[in-house]
Amino acid sequence: MRYPRFLLISLLLLAGQAIQTVAPRLSLASPRLTTADVDRLISAGWKREHVTPSSPANDAEFLRRLSLDLRGRVPDPTEAAEFLAGESPNKRARKTDEMLQSEEFAGYWAGLYSQVLIGKAIADRSYGFYLFQEYLRQAFLKDKPLDRLAYEILSADGWIDRKPAVFFNYRWRDPQDLAAATARIFLGVQIRCAQCHHHPFDRWKTEDFWSYAAFYGRTAIGYSEQGEKFTDGDGSEYDRYRVYEEAEGEVDRLPSGQHPKVLPARFLAAPEPAVETQHRRRLLARWIASHQNPWFARAQVNRIWSHFMGRGFIHPVDSLTEGAKPSHPELFNRLVRDFADHGFRLKPLIRLITASRAYSLDCHTDGDRPKEELFAAAPRRRMTNQQLFLSIAQATGIEYDRKEVATLAATENSEMENPETAEDQPAESSTAESGGESPGEVAITMSETDYLYEFNVTSPIESVLLRFNSSLVSHGLLVGWQLQGVMGNIEKPEERIDWLFLCALSRYPTDGERAYFFDLLKDTPDDVESYQRLFWVLLNSTEFGYNH
Amino acid sequence: MPCSCHRDSFPDPSLEPRRGAPRGLHDPCGQRGIPDLPIEPHCGAPGPLHESCTRRSFLNLSLKGTLSLWLAGGIRARSEETDPKARMRSCILLWMDGGASHIDSFDPKPGRDEGGPFQAIRTAVSGLRVCEHLPNLAKEAREIAVIRSVTSPIADHGLANYLMHTGYPPEESVEHPAMGSMLAHLVQEESAELPPYVFLGDVYGDANSSRFGGGFLGDRFAPFTLGSGGQVPVTLSFPEGVDDAEFRQRIRWLSGYEKRFGRRLGDLSEVQQELQAQATRYLSGRFLETLNLDKESEALRDAYGMLEGERDSFGQACLLARRLVEQGVQFVEVSLPGWDTHEENFRDHEALLHRVDAAFSTLLRDLRARGLLESTLVIWMGEFGRTPEINENRGRDHHSTAFSIALAGGGIRGAQVVGKTDERGGEVADRPVSVADLFATFFTLAGLDLKQELYTPEGRPVRIVDKTGEAMSELI
């Protein structure tokens, strides 16, 4: 057993809740859901709708998809070559495990989750944000149960440098923002609109919103009275702040109107107000992350499923309100129960999903695509900015500083606050001598800020321009170690073409593709510029820019 | 922070009839040719970008064959969709992010507690008074229509942002496109060398960036984003070691590859090739040239506003907006954050109003001097106004049931005030104007049929403007 300590804790937690609420339905012995169960329930939908699923994805497609979903980047060419050559029948499962255990997985998923939890706005970037992201990274590294993680984040009190989990409460701070954010993120329910007005068809009333927000009536942010600072690794100073619970305080709802101004704290959809305790926010945290909560596990499973499958059982992921009909009710319910009954753990759920037949289909390029909610073909998703950045760096052989890259996840689609800081560092801070013969000796350490700034784009046209002209692409072609290695170590043009395909597209070229490029290269077979051009074409191909 | 978006009822409409402000009776400031204006009249020919011509035409010529093959359907020409008589060709949205106080800008309430410390000043239009911190804009009042009776039910930043960018309140089942995206979609020109929709500013606030985006039209119609100071993206120039010839060669190899082998991902290749063709046009040099503010005189650049001894980035972005519409860009949003003044409302508003005053007034004069004001609608607005009540932190909170916006150019009738609020500035007292009415007015000015429908990917028709919206006849 890999994580006895955590399992023990979740056992105790579950046991405690079971005693508290006398809920005998919690059976830890419920059999685990298997991949075969998932496949059966998904294919039932295909049969019902008379849909023929797409063909199975080949190994190259599977590996690339898995790598992008778990690590945010394309596979190494060597890894791809080995995987394609491997004959073991369970090589896919083994590769999945290898990736799940990697530091890269934890770093990439910390980035994904911080984007969900904190949002994409640049104004929220700060040293506290980095600390929070590191906290998440540690959690994913250890596969901390997600109910535990949620409870910690929601209930956190303390100073930011001691308890980075407080960053979530610090970021949303106002009761109504905290209420809207926690309901959306942890419960998959949008209640924000009810803040101002009743929607005729929405189940949430303004009273629901404000009595939920009342749990945050005593959440406060304080700064050090002595003006204490805390410093990051580079010696920059930041104001020290903390989140704490005040002894009293209420949320003022409205300046006027027919409704009472202050409402008692009440859980969503609960008939009666909650029983008051010392620490109201902790009460809410316990309720949200509990096994009895009707939304928490569903929201988590739906979001994780949608990360791999392109959409949730309920779409969009934050519309879990009662009327919403999941595309596969039985499968959804069983996944949720399995997840909740077995410790709210992320990695087993990921193993289950990625081993399924639905995840392992190809992306169906002939004729009309079947309805997406049937999961009868792999989704074709445009790479996110972060995936594009990581994949170009990976494919070309550019070293980068991972801490900075992780922050890209949270700043995607937003602007850098201080573009001037980019000027503090030289664009090519330490270009190594390019005399080395073997790949690996030629590397540049990138001045991350420049690239981060470049890769904060919002529209696909900007993304196309990034692949045309960004410094990352340009540096990757000029000094990235992959192309240097190709020119230095491989003699034949055909084999060079093969390797560059593995770098960029994680597969070998077809005969036709090889011939196309061979023909273009025939007049200048040893000219590095021709290979730069070829590599540029692959990096700009439609295929490269999609997770498919 | 109280949320004040509840409204019991509209005030009694019989209180006071609206008085249309007299138009054009006298011109104390001189509408044209203010003496100190550092703007040279323009010859009228669009886009005098001579330096770029050689390179551009070279690239155009050489790529022509490739491009014409690349251009798939889907982009419709302006003439098919719009009323040819419409004067408005472009729109500049000056976005007051966070929500500017109407009382402390265009709807002053002097002599009352709610009015705060700012005085009201006279403008070039008799009967129209504005905040004392808008003196230069006051001189341009003949161009401006102030609507003091905008009313919306939403006082939450993210949701109100959505409403004021799309014209629709948020719905669970459909993500509406922003106005800029709709215009880009409806009237995009086929061979544009500049993007149809540009956003200048930093994206603040929460993650709801969809308010700027293409919504169900797809992110192809999302804005091209430039930083708040109009920073030029490095990707608009070729990197070191790549010249036109090399780029052309790369494109030739790429398009050959895509045409022959791109079917691996099905129809995505066509979409991608279209984007690549579009991006290639943006590299023709004209876009980059347009972003180069050094082409403008020092005096004009200064006139757009100074901040702590430097040129104000908001002003420079407004100047850039003018350069963009001059080159045919349909929609430019310039965002100015900082208006969410729950604390120290007056300190912060004074500073922001000075920036608006310089930039907005210079923009109007600059557009007029170049003959662009008639064809360019300038919208000054944010997501809502602010409360009449002044809170214990000398702040004002969110207030959406009555607030002001200002419009100029684009064929609207200036020199007037539409609607009014009650004496506190809390509720609409006359001529309530909904957000749908505003959008109906904008689209009518653009010559679009309000009944026109767009289709979601699921095939659901959605009108460009909510069907309750009525164009405001007093403005058109």
PDB file of N, CA and C in Angstrom, chain B residues 172-236:
ATOM      1  N   GLU B 172     -27.007  30.587 -18.494  1.00  0.00           N
ATOM      2  CA  GLU B 172     -26.234  29.371 -18.309  1.00  0.00           C
ATOM      3  C   GLU B 172     -25.954  28.660 -19.634  1.00  0.00           C
ATOM      4  N   SER B 173     -26.907  28.733 -20.537  1.00  0.00           N
ATOM      5  CA  SER B 173     -26.818  27.858 -21.706  1.00  0.00           C
ATOM      6  C   SER B 173     -26.148  28.497 -22.918  1.00  0.00           C
ATOM      7  N   VAL B 174     -25.889  29.773 -22.866  1.00  0.00           N
ATOM      8  CA  VAL B 174     -25.291  30.389 -24.055  1.00  0.00           C
ATOM      9  C   VAL B 174     -24.281  31.457 -23.634  1.00  0.00           C
ATOM     10  N   GLU B 175     -23.129  31.418 -24.278  1.00  0.00           N
ATOM     11  CA  GLU B 175     -22.119  32.431 -23.986  1.00  0.00           C
ATOM     12  C   GLU B 175     -22.149  33.453 -25.116  1.00  0.00           C
ATOM     13  N   HIS B 176     -22.581  34.652 -24.794  1.00  0.00           N
ATOM     14  CA  HIS B 176     -22.757  35.659 -25.834  1.00  0.00           C
ATOM     15  C   HIS B 176     -21.432  36.269 -26.262  1.00  0.00           C
ATOM     16  N   PRO B 177     -21.349  36.641 -27.526  1.00  0.00           N
ATOM     17  CA  PRO B 177     -20.137  37.323 -27.967  1.00  0.00           C
ATOM     18  C   PRO B 177     -20.146  38.794 -27.553  1.00  0.00           C
ATOM     19  N   ALA B 178     -18.976  39.340 -27.353  1.00  0.00           N
ATOM     20  CA  ALA B 178     -18.872  40.771 -27.080  1.00  0.00           C
ATOM     21  C   ALA B 178     -19.224  41.547 -28.339  1.00  0.00           C
ATOM     22  N   MET B 179     -19.617  42.798 -28.149  1.00  0.00           N
ATOM     23  CA  MET B 179     -19.997  43.631 -29.294  1.00  0.00           C
ATOM     24  C   MET B 179     -18.879  43.701 -30.328  1.00  0.00           C
ATOM     25  N   GLY B 180     -17.654  43.832 -29.866  1.00  0.00           N
ATOM     26  CA  GLY B 180     -16.520  43.881 -30.790  1.00  0.00           C
ATOM     27  C   GLY B 180     -16.416  42.615 -31.612  1.00  0.00           C
ATOM     28  N   SER B 181     -16.711  41.485 -30.998  1.00  0.00           N
ATOM     29  CA  SER B 181     -16.642  40.213 -31.719  1.00  0.00           C
ATOM     30  C   SER B 181     -17.766  40.118 -32.746  1.00  0.00           C
ATOM     31  N   MET B 182     -18.956  40.620 -32.359  1.00  0.00           N
ATOM     32  CA  MET B 182     -20.078  40.570 -33.305  1.00  0.00           C
ATOM     33  C   MET B 182     -19.764  41.444 -34.521  1.00  0.00           C
ATOM     34  N   LEU B 183     -19.230  42.629 -34.259  1.00  0.00           N
ATOM     35  CA  LEU B 183     -18.889  43.497 -35.390  1.00  0.00           C
ATOM     36  C   LEU B 183     -17.809  42.850 -36.247  1.00  0.00           C
ATOM     37  N   ALA B 184     -16.826  42.263 -35.585  1.00  0.00           N
ATOM     38  CA  ALA B 184     -15.759  41.603 -36.336  1.00  0.00           C
ATOM     39  C   ALA B 184     -16.330  40.492 -37.207  1.00  0.00           C
ATOM     40  N   HIS B 185     -17.265  39.771 -36.647  1.00  0.00           N
ATOM     41  CA  HIS B 185     -17.870  38.661 -37.374  1.00  0.00           C
ATOM     42  C   HIS B 185     -18.722  39.161 -38.542  1.00  0.00           C
ATOM     43  N   LEU B 186     -19.480  40.232 -38.295  1.00  0.00           N
ATOM     44  CA  LEU B 186     -20.461  40.667 -39.291  1.00  0.00           C
ATOM     45  C   LEU B 186     -19.856  41.525 -40.388  1.00  0.00           C
ATOM     46  N   VAL B 187     -18.876  42.297 -40.052  1.00  0.00           N
ATOM     47  CA  VAL B 187     -18.403  43.251 -41.050  1.00  0.00           C
ATOM     48  C   VAL B 187     -16.901  43.168 -41.304  1.00  0.00           C
ATOM     49  N   GLN B 188     -16.341  42.028 -41.033  1.00  0.00           N
ATOM     50  CA  GLN B 188     -14.915  41.883 -41.275  1.00  0.00           C
ATOM     51  C   GLN B 188     -14.622  41.984 -42.765  1.00  0.00           C
ATOM     52  N   GLU B 189     -13.539  42.650 -43.070  1.00  0.00           N
ATOM     53  CA  GLU B 189     -13.163  42.757 -44.470  1.00  0.00           C
ATOM     54  C   GLU B 189     -12.163  41.681 -44.813  1.00  0.00           C
ATOM     55  N   GLU B 190     -12.346  41.157 -46.009  1.00  0.00           N
ATOM     56  CA  GLU B 190     -11.621  39.952 -46.356  1.00  0.00           C
ATOM     57  C   GLU B 190     -10.111  40.083 -46.325  1.00  0.00           C
ATOM     58  N   SER B 191      -9.630  41.204 -46.779  1.00  0.00           N
ATOM     59  CA  SER B 191      -8.190  41.280 -46.958  1.00  0.00           C
ATOM     60  C   SER B 191      -7.539  42.144 -45.876  1.00  0.00           C
ATOM     61  N   ALA B 192      -8.201  42.239 -44.741  1.00  0.00           N
ATOM     62  CA  ALA B 192      -7.707  43.158 -43.722  1.00  0.00           C
ATOM     63  C   ALA B 192      -6.279  42.812 -43.311  1.00  0.00           C
ATOM     64  N   GLU B 193      -5.471  43.840 -43.224  1.00  0.00           N
ATOM     65  CA  GLU B 193      -4.110  43.641 -42.775  1.00  0.00           C
ATOM     66  C   GLU B 193      -3.971  43.976 -41.300  1.00  0.00           C
ATOM     67  N   LEU B 194      -5.094  44.342 -40.703  1.00  0.00           N
ATOM     68  CA  LEU B 194      -5.125  44.590 -39.272  1.00  0.00           C
ATOM     69  C   LEU B 194      -6.294  43.806 -38.686  1.00  0.00           C
ATOM     70  N   PRO B 195      -6.200  43.424 -37.424  1.00  0.00           N
ATOM     71  CA  PRO B 195      -7.330  42.696 -36.836  1.00  0.00           C
ATOM     72  C   PRO B 195      -8.549  43.596 -36.694  1.00  0.00           C
ATOM     73  N   PRO B 196      -9.745  43.034 -36.796  1.00  0.00           N
ATOM     74  CA  PRO B 196     -10.949  43.862 -36.725  1.00  0.00           C
ATOM     75  C   PRO B 196     -11.273  44.343 -35.315  1.00  0.00           C
ATOM     76  N   TYR B 197     -10.747  43.677 -34.305  1.00  0.00           N
ATOM     77  CA  TYR B 197     -11.143  43.944 -32.921  1.00  0.00           C
ATOM     78  C   TYR B 197      -9.876  43.897 -32.072  1.00  0.00           C
ATOM     79  N   VAL B 198      -9.567  45.016 -31.440  1.00  0.00           N
ATOM     80  CA  VAL B 198      -8.333  45.113 -30.665  1.00  0.00           C
ATOM     81  C   VAL B 198      -8.671  45.532 -29.243  1.00  0.00           C
ATOM     82  N   PHE B 199      -8.038  44.917 -28.300  1.00  0.00           N
ATOM     83  CA  PHE B 199      -8.215  45.287 -26.894  1.00  0.00           C
ATOM     84  C   PHE B 199      -6.902  45.857 -26.375  1.00  0.00           C
ATOM     85  N   LEU B 200      -6.975  47.046 -25.803  1.00  0.00           N
ATOM     86  CA  LEU B 200      -5.792  47.681 -25.238  1.00  0.00           C
ATOM     87  C   LEU B 200      -5.966  47.781 -23.736  1.00  0.00           C
ATOM     88  N   GLY B 201      -5.226  47.014 -23.008  1.00  0.00           N
ATOM     89  CA  GLY B 201      -5.348  47.127 -21.556  1.00  0.00           C
ATOM     90  C   GLY B 201      -4.943  45.859 -20.866  1.00  0.00           C
ATOM     91  N   ASP B 202      -4.918  45.928 -19.559  1.00  0.00           N
ATOM     92  CA  ASP B 202      -4.594  44.766 -18.756  1.00  0.00           C
ATOM     93  C   ASP B 202      -5.886  44.116 -18.317  1.00  0.00           C
ATOM     94  N   VAL B 203      -5.883  42.821 -18.276  1.00  0.00           N
ATOM     95  CA  VAL B 203      -7.083  42.112 -17.862  1.00  0.00           C
ATOM     96  C   VAL B 203      -7.049  41.948 -16.345  1.00  0.00           C
ATOM     97  N   TYR B 204      -7.853  42.714 -15.677  1.00  0.00           N
ATOM     98  CA  TYR B 204      -7.911  42.650 -14.230  1.00  0.00           C
ATOM     99  C   TYR B 204      -9.133  41.857 -13.793  1.00  0.00           C
ATOM    100  N   GLY B 205      -9.377  41.888 -12.500  1.00  0.00           N
ATOM    101  CA  GLY B 205     -10.602  41.294 -11.993  1.00  0.00           C
ATOM    102  C   GLY B 205     -10.560  39.778 -12.071  1.00  0.00           C
ATOM    103  N   ASP B 206     -11.699  39.171 -12.053  1.00  0.00           N
ATOM    104  CA  ASP B 206     -11.712  37.718 -11.967  1.00  0.00           C
ATOM    105  C   ASP B 206     -11.533  37.088 -13.340  1.00  0.00           C
ATOM    106  N   ALA B 207     -11.665  35.798 -13.360  1.00  0.00           N
ATOM    107  CA  ALA B 207     -11.260  35.054 -14.546  1.00  0.00           C
ATOM    108  C   ALA B 207     -12.255  35.162 -15.694  1.00  0.00           C
ATOM    109  N   ASN B 208     -13.257  35.979 -15.530  1.00  0.00           N
ATOM    110  CA  ASN B 208     -14.313  36.008 -16.538  1.00  0.00           C
ATOM    111  C   ASN B 208     -13.887  36.787 -17.779  1.00  0.00           C
ATOM    112  N   SER B 209     -12.860  36.303 -18.441  1.00  0.00           N
ATOM    113  CA  SER B 209     -12.371  37.046 -19.595  1.00  0.00           C
ATOM    114  C   SER B 209     -13.288  36.879 -20.789  1.00  0.00           C
ATOM    115  N   SER B 210     -14.294  36.005 -20.653  1.00  0.00           N
ATOM    116  CA  SER B 210     -15.194  35.784 -21.782  1.00  0.00           C
ATOM    117  C   SER B 210     -15.921  37.063 -22.174  1.00  0.00           C
ATOM    118  N   ARG B 211     -15.959  38.015 -21.271  1.00  0.00           N
ATOM    119  CA  ARG B 211     -16.687  39.249 -21.594  1.00  0.00           C
ATOM    120  C   ARG B 211     -16.094  39.962 -22.798  1.00  0.00           C
ATOM    121  N   PHE B 212     -14.830  39.696 -23.095  1.00  0.00           N
ATOM    122  CA  PHE B 212     -14.218  40.339 -24.244  1.00  0.00           C
ATOM    123  C   PHE B 212     -14.313  39.481 -25.496  1.00  0.00           C
ATOM    124  N   GLY B 213     -14.777  38.255 -25.338  1.00  0.00           N
ATOM    125  CA  GLY B 213     -14.460  37.256 -26.346  1.00  0.00           C
ATOM    126  C   GLY B 213     -15.531  36.994 -27.369  1.00  0.00           C
ATOM    127  N   GLY B 214     -15.275  35.998 -28.171  1.00  0.00           N
ATOM    128  CA  GLY B 214     -16.168  35.661 -29.261  1.00  0.00           C
ATOM    129  C   GLY B 214     -17.391  34.874 -28.824  1.00  0.00           C
ATOM    130  N   GLY B 215     -17.424  34.437 -27.549  1.00  0.00           N
ATOM    131  CA  GLY B 215     -18.562  33.670 -27.074  1.00  0.00           C
ATOM    132  C   GLY B 215     -18.844  32.511 -28.011  1.00  0.00           C
ATOM    133  N   PHE B 216     -20.118  32.348 -28.343  1.00  0.00           N
ATOM    134  CA  PHE B 216     -20.460  31.195 -29.186  1.00  0.00           C
ATOM    135  C   PHE B 216     -19.970  31.353 -30.631  1.00  0.00           C
ATOM    136  N   LEU B 217     -19.515  32.531 -30.998  1.00  0.00           N
ATOM    137  CA  LEU B 217     -18.954  32.684 -32.344  1.00  0.00           C
ATOM    138  C   LEU B 217     -17.578  32.048 -32.445  1.00  0.00           C
ATOM    139  N   GLY B 218     -16.995  31.745 -31.292  1.00  0.00           N
ATOM    140  CA  GLY B 218     -15.675  31.113 -31.282  1.00  0.00           C
ATOM    141  C   GLY B 218     -14.582  32.127 -31.007  1.00  0.00           C
ATOM    142  N   ASP B 219     -13.465  31.621 -30.503  1.00  0.00           N
ATOM    143  CA  ASP B 219     -12.441  32.578 -30.102  1.00  0.00           C
ATOM    144  C   ASP B 219     -11.684  33.155 -31.296  1.00  0.00           C
ATOM    145  N   ARG B 220     -12.057  32.732 -32.481  1.00  0.00           N
ATOM    146  CA  ARG B 220     -11.508  33.412 -33.664  1.00  0.00           C
ATOM    147  C   ARG B 220     -11.890  34.883 -33.652  1.00  0.00           C
ATOM    148  N   PHE B 221     -12.998  35.185 -32.996  1.00  0.00           N
ATOM    149  CA  PHE B 221     -13.447  36.580 -32.959  1.00  0.00           C
ATOM    150  C   PHE B 221     -13.102  37.259 -31.647  1.00  0.00           C
ATOM    151  N   ALA B 222     -12.228  36.624 -30.896  1.00  0.00           N
ATOM    152  CA  ALA B 222     -11.714  37.274 -29.689  1.00  0.00           C
ATOM    153  C   ALA B 222     -10.830  38.442 -30.119  1.00  0.00           C
ATOM    154  N   PRO B 223     -10.674  39.423 -29.244  1.00  0.00           N
ATOM    155  CA  PRO B 223      -9.868  40.575 -29.639  1.00  0.00           C
ATOM    156  C   PRO B 223      -8.387  40.243 -29.720  1.00  0.00           C
ATOM    157  N   PHE B 224      -7.707  40.976 -30.552  1.00  0.00           N
ATOM    158  CA  PHE B 224      -6.251  40.945 -30.544  1.00  0.00           C
ATOM    159  C   PHE B 224      -5.840  41.827 -29.368  1.00  0.00           C
ATOM    160  N   THR B 225      -5.109  41.255 -28.425  1.00  0.00           N
ATOM    161  CA  THR B 225      -4.847  41.971 -27.180  1.00  0.00           C
ATOM    162  C   THR B 225      -3.460  42.589 -27.166  1.00  0.00           C
ATOM    163  N   LEU B 226      -3.437  43.866 -26.876  1.00  0.00           N
ATOM    164  CA  LEU B 226      -2.169  44.567 -26.700  1.00  0.00           C
ATOM    165  C   LEU B 226      -2.162  45.108 -25.279  1.00  0.00           C
ATOM    166  N   GLY B 227      -1.012  45.291 -24.702  1.00  0.00           N
ATOM    167  CA  GLY B 227      -0.939  45.760 -23.319  1.00  0.00           C
ATOM    168  C   GLY B 227      -1.519  47.146 -23.142  1.00  0.00           C
ATOM    169  N   SER B 228      -1.633  47.578 -21.906  1.00  0.00           N
ATOM    170  CA  SER B 228      -2.292  48.857 -21.628  1.00  0.00           C
ATOM    171  C   SER B 228      -1.591  50.018 -22.311  1.00  0.00           C
ATOM    172  N   GLY B 229      -0.299  49.930 -22.499  1.00  0.00           N
ATOM    173  CA  GLY B 229       0.405  51.025 -23.166  1.00  0.00           C
ATOM    174  C   GLY B 229       0.537  50.772 -24.662  1.00  0.00           C
ATOM    175  N   GLY B 230      -0.182  49.764 -25.155  1.00  0.00           N
ATOM    176  CA  GLY B 230      -0.081  49.446 -26.566  1.00  0.00           C
ATOM    177  C   GLY B 230       1.266  48.848 -26.928  1.00  0.00           C
ATOM    178  N   GLN B 231       1.827  48.056 -26.014  1.00  0.00           N
ATOM    179  CA  GLN B 231       3.113  47.423 -26.290  1.00  0.00           C
ATOM    180  C   GLN B 231       3.010  46.592 -27.563  1.00  0.00           C
ATOM    181  N   VAL B 232       4.042  46.652 -28.359  1.00  0.00           N
ATOM    182  CA  VAL B 232       4.030  45.942 -29.627  1.00  0.00           C
ATOM    183  C   VAL B 232       4.507  44.514 -29.398  1.00  0.00           C
ATOM    184  N   PRO B 233       3.689  43.527 -29.745  1.00  0.00           N
ATOM    185  CA  PRO B 233       4.147  42.147 -29.555  1.00  0.00           C
ATOM    186  C   PRO B 233       5.331  41.837 -30.464  1.00  0.00           C
ATOM    187  N   VAL B 234       6.295  41.126 -29.914  1.00  0.00           N
ATOM    188  CA  VAL B 234       7.468  40.810 -30.731  1.00  0.00           C
ATOM    189  C   VAL B 234       7.098  39.934 -31.914  1.00  0.00           C
ATOM    190  N   THR B 235       5.983  39.240 -31.804  1.00  0.00           N
ATOM    191  CA  THR B 235       5.634  38.302 -32.864  1.00  0.00           C
ATOM    192  C   THR B 235       5.163  38.997 -34.142  1.00  0.00           C
ATOM    193  N   LEU B 236       5.030  40.318 -34.105  1.00  0.00           N
ATOM    194  CA  LEU B 236       4.649  41.017 -35.336  1.00  0.00           C
ATOM    195  C   LEU B 236       5.854  41.310 -36.222  1.00  0.00           C
TER     196      LEU B 236
END
